């Protein structure tokens, strides 16, 4: 990281804008930031830290609060506090600008208002040769800078920017704090990640092993439950993770399986004996049940035979009724035909009566042939009306066309009237639109004229406002110049007065240095009989020099004030010349009037295009109206001839229709009347013929029915109809006959069975006693089967659980090996293993190697600073019960003993911590991928060094230029101004501090 340029405005003690060119200062390798106490030396470092991180170091940030106390009390109310830092880090040239929150005067009214903090980050693009914006977010800028630098603000202050009182913080830091800084600088997080990964793997494998042991114990307890209380060996009392758990569980499972198989063999033998006894009892029960069944079957057959005998007369009646129905079936077709003929004749007679009721009375006695002849006559008359229908349709078309001609005539009259009304005002419309165009063109000319006058008026107004502001500044600068002149004159008079007083009493000052026996510096005498005594208020050389310095400072202030007055007066003259003699208010009114006139002219000119478009539209409308009027006249002439033609055709058609419709209202009414009459006559003729035909068919059906009844053996057709059975009656009667016959055959079959007859002759069978014996034997079989099944299930469950336990043991074996290996590695990496004698973590081990490099690099400079007395060494000793690896000790060559760094004196602590910071910067810079630290600031501490040690420290710092690195020393030690030529001086004054830079290029 290399700083290039710093710009501060209204920051800390600096009331105005101050710039620091670090490139110029760093060219010498070593530069000095000096000034009187309280001038603001540390504020320059605060500005660097604030530019990078948005806050100042240490306790000063707490005092600054939210940033409002960073603002200079000497700044003008309207000047905003700002810090702009330009630097190169990680090969990128960046510019960071930060503005803390501040209270500014309100633009309107009195009082102040608070504006929020703002930040900008830009990067220089060497290809384009310009700056490009990256971000305006506080958070994004902070993350970007912290990532590029690789250090937090606190770490930056410890390694790069060492504030007052913090030189020895890193030197005296404990192992944990030192490890955090080194870990961030050297990016050793990957080693911490390895530690964490190994710890996670250890916890994971340990959890898996414990889960496996827990599952193994759970399966063992399930086997214990399955085996019951018949296992002589008890389950071992072990917990998950205990050694020998798997072997003990497998041994116990083998014993439990052997006992279960023995009990299963015994249960099989008991079940076989119970099944044999049960089978014999079941055969006895089957024989008793069969005898009892045959005896009940014979008794039931005797009862059914008695019931059939009681129903024999009913059976014979069913058979006689079925015989008569069978004879009547031969007469059924004739009966159906007679009924159908009767129904058809009744429908035809009713239809004939209905059709004749709709006819006129003159057709009441006409037969079918007469009605048909009348229908043909009406149809012939209807056919003669077709021509009249066409004439009636054409007459309607003529009337429609005549009405359309009248409508078109009315529409054309409206068009002609509207066109005439519009065309009468055409000249006035065209003149008005042309006037709008002319006015808009004139307004456009005026707008261009006013636009040319606006910019000079705006410049004169700006110059007048600048003149008013500079006039007030000139008055204030004149007053400051007069005050500075008076102070310079008074300081000069005071210095001359003191000088004169000292010259007047110089004899007393010389007499104070006289010694008996030594020659006088004025007269050379060795005796001094009457040396001049010092009077009251004697002025010595120190008082005169102080007055002379005050006079020179006052004279510099006067020169600066007069120079500022000249600059302001020159600017005032230029502004007055540009503004002229007019007042600012008058120029503002003239400018506002010009703006108003310009806006008004532009508003009028904007109507030019719409006015031209309106004139074009009006012209097109004029042409359209003329064409519409001409077309309407042509259509009127054509309609007149067409109307005459239609009137003549309508008269001819009306005469033809009057002859055709006769007494009817219209031809359509006459045609409808004839159509109805022809239809009714035709319908009546058809109904009459149908009635005659159905009467004939009914008579033929009566003759065939009488003949069929006689041949079937019935006296009358009505008797045959009564004996006839429908389907439901026939099925019901046949069902009853079949049921009686089937029951009779079944009873006869049962009574004829030899086994049934033989069983009936035996004594009654005692089935209940045999069933009780069979139930007892069956219970014995079920109990034996249950015992056998329970033993089989126990064996199966024990085999299954034993197999699962064996699989679990085989699966856990490599997992246990992995856990042992991972636990051993994790313990070594974490420093908790007994094999790790110094209890050093992996990351601490890596950082210890880095700290050894830092101590070696620091020792190279520390030996030069201490004239070869001190050497920094890394210590990995343990302190108390803590861990080792990041200790620092100093070796005193005078005593040859190694001691703690806390035993160093103040000056020794200063150059030891300085050497350590430089060594840390070297190692970080040399580390591949590390952050290059090209700039280092040292704030105070040189006052604790003697002259010889100071020379050696400065020689070490001056040697840094060999590595293209620069060191800024912040100190008010006067001797450093002589030793360090590149300087940045902070000058303190009543109006705030200012910076004066003096550097040596190259």
Short mmCIF file of N, CA and C in Angstrom, two decimals, residues 300-382:
data_model
loop_
_atom_site.label_atom_id
_atom_site.label_comp_id
_atom_site.label_asym_id
_atom_site.label_seq_id
_atom_site.Cartn_x
_atom_site.Cartn_y
_atom_site.Cartn_z
N UNK A 300 -88.07 -86.07 8.82
CA UNK A 300 -88.55 -84.94 8.02
C UNK A 300 -89.25 -85.43 6.75
N UNK A 301 -88.77 -86.50 6.11
CA UNK A 301 -89.41 -87.04 4.89
C UNK A 301 -90.81 -87.57 5.21
N UNK A 302 -91.03 -88.26 6.33
CA UNK A 302 -92.35 -88.74 6.72
C UNK A 302 -93.30 -87.56 6.91
N UNK A 303 -92.85 -86.46 7.54
CA UNK A 303 -93.74 -85.30 7.74
C UNK A 303 -94.09 -84.67 6.40
N UNK A 304 -93.17 -84.54 5.46
CA UNK A 304 -93.46 -83.94 4.14
C UNK A 304 -94.46 -84.81 3.36
N UNK A 305 -94.39 -86.15 3.48
CA UNK A 305 -95.32 -87.03 2.76
C UNK A 305 -96.75 -86.84 3.28
N UNK A 306 -96.90 -86.66 4.56
CA UNK A 306 -98.23 -86.43 5.12
C UNK A 306 -98.81 -85.11 4.62
N UNK A 307 -97.99 -84.06 4.52
CA UNK A 307 -98.50 -82.77 4.04
C UNK A 307 -98.90 -82.87 2.57
N UNK A 308 -98.21 -83.61 1.72
CA UNK A 308 -98.57 -83.75 0.31
C UNK A 308 -99.92 -84.48 0.15
N UNK A 309 -100.13 -85.46 0.95
CA UNK A 309 -101.40 -86.21 0.87
C UNK A 309 -102.57 -85.28 1.20
N UNK A 310 -102.40 -84.37 2.11
CA UNK A 310 -103.48 -83.45 2.47
C UNK A 310 -103.78 -82.49 1.32
N UNK A 311 -102.84 -82.22 0.38
CA UNK A 311 -103.02 -81.23 -0.70
C UNK A 311 -103.25 -81.92 -2.05
N UNK A 312 -103.68 -83.15 -2.11
CA UNK A 312 -103.85 -83.87 -3.39
C UNK A 312 -105.00 -83.30 -4.20
N UNK A 313 -106.20 -82.92 -3.60
CA UNK A 313 -107.33 -82.36 -4.33
C UNK A 313 -106.94 -81.03 -4.98
N UNK A 314 -106.20 -80.21 -4.27
CA UNK A 314 -105.76 -78.91 -4.82
C UNK A 314 -104.89 -79.13 -6.06
N UNK A 315 -104.07 -80.16 -6.06
CA UNK A 315 -103.19 -80.45 -7.19
C UNK A 315 -104.01 -80.86 -8.42
N UNK A 316 -105.06 -81.69 -8.20
CA UNK A 316 -105.88 -82.12 -9.33
C UNK A 316 -106.65 -80.95 -9.93
N UNK A 317 -107.10 -79.96 -9.07
CA UNK A 317 -107.81 -78.78 -9.58
C UNK A 317 -106.86 -77.94 -10.45
N UNK A 318 -105.63 -77.79 -10.08
CA UNK A 318 -104.65 -77.01 -10.87
C UNK A 318 -104.45 -77.65 -12.24
N UNK A 319 -104.42 -78.96 -12.28
CA UNK A 319 -104.18 -79.62 -13.56
C UNK A 319 -105.37 -79.44 -14.51
N UNK A 320 -106.64 -79.46 -13.99
CA UNK A 320 -107.82 -79.27 -14.84
C UNK A 320 -107.83 -77.83 -15.39
N UNK A 321 -107.53 -76.85 -14.53
CA UNK A 321 -107.51 -75.44 -15.00
C UNK A 321 -106.45 -75.24 -16.07
N UNK A 322 -105.31 -75.90 -15.93
CA UNK A 322 -104.24 -75.78 -16.93
C UNK A 322 -104.67 -76.39 -18.27
N UNK A 323 -105.48 -77.48 -18.24
CA UNK A 323 -105.95 -78.12 -19.48
C UNK A 323 -106.89 -77.21 -20.24
N UNK A 324 -107.89 -76.54 -19.56
CA UNK A 324 -108.80 -75.60 -20.23
C UNK A 324 -108.02 -74.41 -20.82
N UNK A 325 -107.03 -73.92 -20.12
CA UNK A 325 -106.25 -72.81 -20.66
C UNK A 325 -105.49 -73.20 -21.91
N UNK A 326 -105.03 -74.47 -21.93
CA UNK A 326 -104.29 -74.92 -23.10
C UNK A 326 -105.21 -74.97 -24.33
N UNK A 327 -106.52 -75.36 -24.17
CA UNK A 327 -107.47 -75.36 -25.29
C UNK A 327 -107.79 -73.94 -25.74
N UNK A 328 -107.94 -73.02 -24.79
CA UNK A 328 -108.30 -71.64 -25.14
C UNK A 328 -107.18 -70.94 -25.93
N UNK A 329 -105.97 -71.45 -25.81
CA UNK A 329 -104.86 -70.81 -26.54
C UNK A 329 -105.06 -70.90 -28.04
N UNK A 330 -105.83 -71.90 -28.54
CA UNK A 330 -106.08 -72.00 -29.99
C UNK A 330 -107.01 -70.91 -30.47
N UNK A 331 -107.86 -70.35 -29.59
CA UNK A 331 -108.81 -69.30 -29.96
C UNK A 331 -108.16 -67.91 -29.78
N UNK A 332 -107.01 -67.78 -29.11
CA UNK A 332 -106.40 -66.49 -28.77
C UNK A 332 -106.11 -65.64 -29.99
N UNK A 333 -105.57 -66.20 -31.14
CA UNK A 333 -105.29 -65.31 -32.28
C UNK A 333 -106.56 -64.66 -32.83
N UNK A 334 -107.66 -65.40 -32.91
CA UNK A 334 -108.89 -64.82 -33.43
C UNK A 334 -109.41 -63.73 -32.50
N UNK A 335 -109.30 -63.96 -31.18
CA UNK A 335 -109.71 -62.92 -30.22
C UNK A 335 -108.89 -61.64 -30.39
N UNK A 336 -107.56 -61.82 -30.56
CA UNK A 336 -106.70 -60.64 -30.74
C UNK A 336 -107.05 -59.89 -32.02
N UNK A 337 -107.32 -60.63 -33.09
CA UNK A 337 -107.65 -59.99 -34.36
C UNK A 337 -108.95 -59.21 -34.26
N UNK A 338 -109.99 -59.78 -33.56
CA UNK A 338 -111.28 -59.10 -33.39
C UNK A 338 -111.11 -57.82 -32.57
N UNK A 339 -110.32 -57.87 -31.52
CA UNK A 339 -110.11 -56.65 -30.71
C UNK A 339 -109.37 -55.57 -31.49
N UNK A 340 -108.39 -55.97 -32.28
CA UNK A 340 -107.64 -54.99 -33.07
C UNK A 340 -108.54 -54.33 -34.11
N UNK A 341 -109.42 -55.14 -34.79
CA UNK A 341 -110.34 -54.58 -35.79
C UNK A 341 -111.31 -53.62 -35.15
N UNK A 342 -111.81 -53.94 -33.94
CA UNK A 342 -112.73 -53.06 -33.23
C UNK A 342 -112.08 -51.72 -32.89
N UNK A 343 -110.83 -51.76 -32.36
CA UNK A 343 -110.14 -50.51 -32.01
C UNK A 343 -109.87 -49.65 -33.23
N UNK A 344 -109.48 -50.30 -34.34
CA UNK A 344 -109.16 -49.53 -35.56
C UNK A 344 -110.42 -48.86 -36.11
N UNK A 345 -111.57 -49.57 -36.05
CA UNK A 345 -112.79 -48.99 -36.58
C UNK A 345 -113.25 -47.80 -35.72
N UNK A 346 -113.10 -47.91 -34.42
CA UNK A 346 -113.52 -46.79 -33.56
C UNK A 346 -112.65 -45.54 -33.84
N UNK A 347 -111.34 -45.74 -34.01
CA UNK A 347 -110.48 -44.57 -34.31
C UNK A 347 -110.86 -43.94 -35.65
N UNK A 348 -111.13 -44.79 -36.69
CA UNK A 348 -111.47 -44.24 -38.01
C UNK A 348 -112.81 -43.50 -37.96
N UNK A 349 -113.79 -44.01 -37.23
CA UNK A 349 -115.09 -43.34 -37.14
C UNK A 349 -114.94 -41.99 -36.44
N UNK A 350 -114.14 -41.93 -35.37
CA UNK A 350 -113.94 -40.66 -34.66
C UNK A 350 -113.23 -39.65 -35.54
N UNK A 351 -112.26 -40.09 -36.32
CA UNK A 351 -111.51 -39.17 -37.18
C UNK A 351 -112.42 -38.64 -38.30
N UNK A 352 -113.31 -39.49 -38.82
CA UNK A 352 -114.24 -39.03 -39.87
C UNK A 352 -115.19 -37.99 -39.31
N UNK A 353 -115.70 -38.19 -38.10
CA UNK A 353 -116.61 -37.23 -37.50
C UNK A 353 -115.92 -35.89 -37.28
N UNK A 354 -114.67 -35.92 -36.83
CA UNK A 354 -113.94 -34.67 -36.60
C UNK A 354 -113.71 -33.91 -37.91
N UNK A 355 -113.31 -34.65 -39.00
CA UNK A 355 -113.04 -34.00 -40.29
C UNK A 355 -114.31 -33.40 -40.88
N UNK A 356 -115.48 -34.09 -40.79
CA UNK A 356 -116.72 -33.57 -41.36
C UNK A 356 -117.23 -32.36 -40.55
N UNK A 357 -116.91 -32.27 -39.26
CA UNK A 357 -117.39 -31.14 -38.45
C UNK A 357 -116.77 -29.82 -38.91
N UNK A 358 -115.57 -29.84 -39.51
CA UNK A 358 -114.92 -28.61 -39.95
C UNK A 358 -115.39 -28.15 -41.33
N UNK A 359 -116.21 -28.98 -42.08
CA UNK A 359 -116.64 -28.62 -43.44
C UNK A 359 -117.94 -27.81 -43.41
N UNK A 360 -118.16 -27.05 -44.46
CA UNK A 360 -119.46 -26.35 -44.57
C UNK A 360 -120.62 -27.36 -44.64
N UNK A 361 -121.85 -26.86 -44.39
CA UNK A 361 -123.00 -27.76 -44.31
C UNK A 361 -123.32 -28.44 -45.64
N UNK A 362 -122.90 -27.79 -46.71
CA UNK A 362 -123.24 -28.37 -48.02
C UNK A 362 -122.48 -29.66 -48.27
N UNK A 363 -121.47 -29.96 -47.54
CA UNK A 363 -120.71 -31.20 -47.70
C UNK A 363 -121.06 -32.23 -46.62
N UNK A 364 -122.13 -32.04 -45.82
CA UNK A 364 -122.41 -32.94 -44.70
C UNK A 364 -122.80 -34.34 -45.18
N UNK A 365 -123.56 -34.47 -46.28
CA UNK A 365 -124.01 -35.79 -46.75
C UNK A 365 -123.16 -36.34 -47.89
N UNK A 366 -122.09 -35.64 -48.26
CA UNK A 366 -121.27 -36.09 -49.40
C UNK A 366 -120.45 -37.30 -48.99
N UNK A 367 -120.27 -38.20 -49.95
CA UNK A 367 -119.45 -39.37 -49.68
C UNK A 367 -117.98 -39.09 -49.89
N UNK A 368 -117.20 -40.16 -49.84
CA UNK A 368 -115.75 -39.99 -49.97
C UNK A 368 -115.39 -39.50 -51.35
N UNK A 369 -116.10 -40.00 -52.40
CA UNK A 369 -115.75 -39.58 -53.76
C UNK A 369 -116.13 -38.13 -53.99
N UNK A 370 -117.29 -37.66 -53.44
CA UNK A 370 -117.70 -36.28 -53.59
C UNK A 370 -116.74 -35.32 -52.91
N UNK A 371 -116.31 -35.69 -51.74
CA UNK A 371 -115.36 -34.84 -51.02
C UNK A 371 -114.03 -34.73 -51.76
N UNK A 372 -113.58 -35.82 -52.41
CA UNK A 372 -112.33 -35.78 -53.15
C UNK A 372 -112.45 -34.89 -54.37
N UNK A 373 -113.62 -34.91 -55.06
CA UNK A 373 -113.80 -34.06 -56.23
C UNK A 373 -113.78 -32.60 -55.84
N UNK A 374 -114.43 -32.23 -54.74
CA UNK A 374 -114.43 -30.84 -54.28
C UNK A 374 -113.02 -30.38 -53.92
N UNK A 375 -112.22 -31.25 -53.37
CA UNK A 375 -110.83 -30.89 -53.01
C UNK A 375 -110.01 -30.61 -54.25
N UNK A 376 -110.19 -31.40 -55.33
CA UNK A 376 -109.43 -31.18 -56.56
C UNK A 376 -109.80 -29.84 -57.18
N UNK A 377 -111.07 -29.46 -57.10
CA UNK A 377 -111.51 -28.19 -57.67
C UNK A 377 -110.85 -27.01 -56.93
N UNK A 378 -110.78 -27.06 -55.63
CA UNK A 378 -110.16 -25.96 -54.85
C UNK A 378 -108.66 -25.87 -55.15
N UNK A 379 -107.99 -27.01 -55.38
CA UNK A 379 -106.56 -26.98 -55.68
C UNK A 379 -106.31 -26.35 -57.03
N UNK A 380 -107.23 -26.61 -58.01
CA UNK A 380 -107.05 -26.01 -59.33
C UNK A 380 -107.20 -24.49 -59.25
N UNK A 381 -108.13 -24.01 -58.48
CA UNK A 381 -108.32 -22.56 -58.33
C UNK A 381 -107.10 -21.93 -57.62
N UNK A 382 -106.50 -22.64 -56.66
CA UNK A 382 -105.33 -22.12 -55.93
C UNK A 382 -104.14 -21.98 -56.86
#
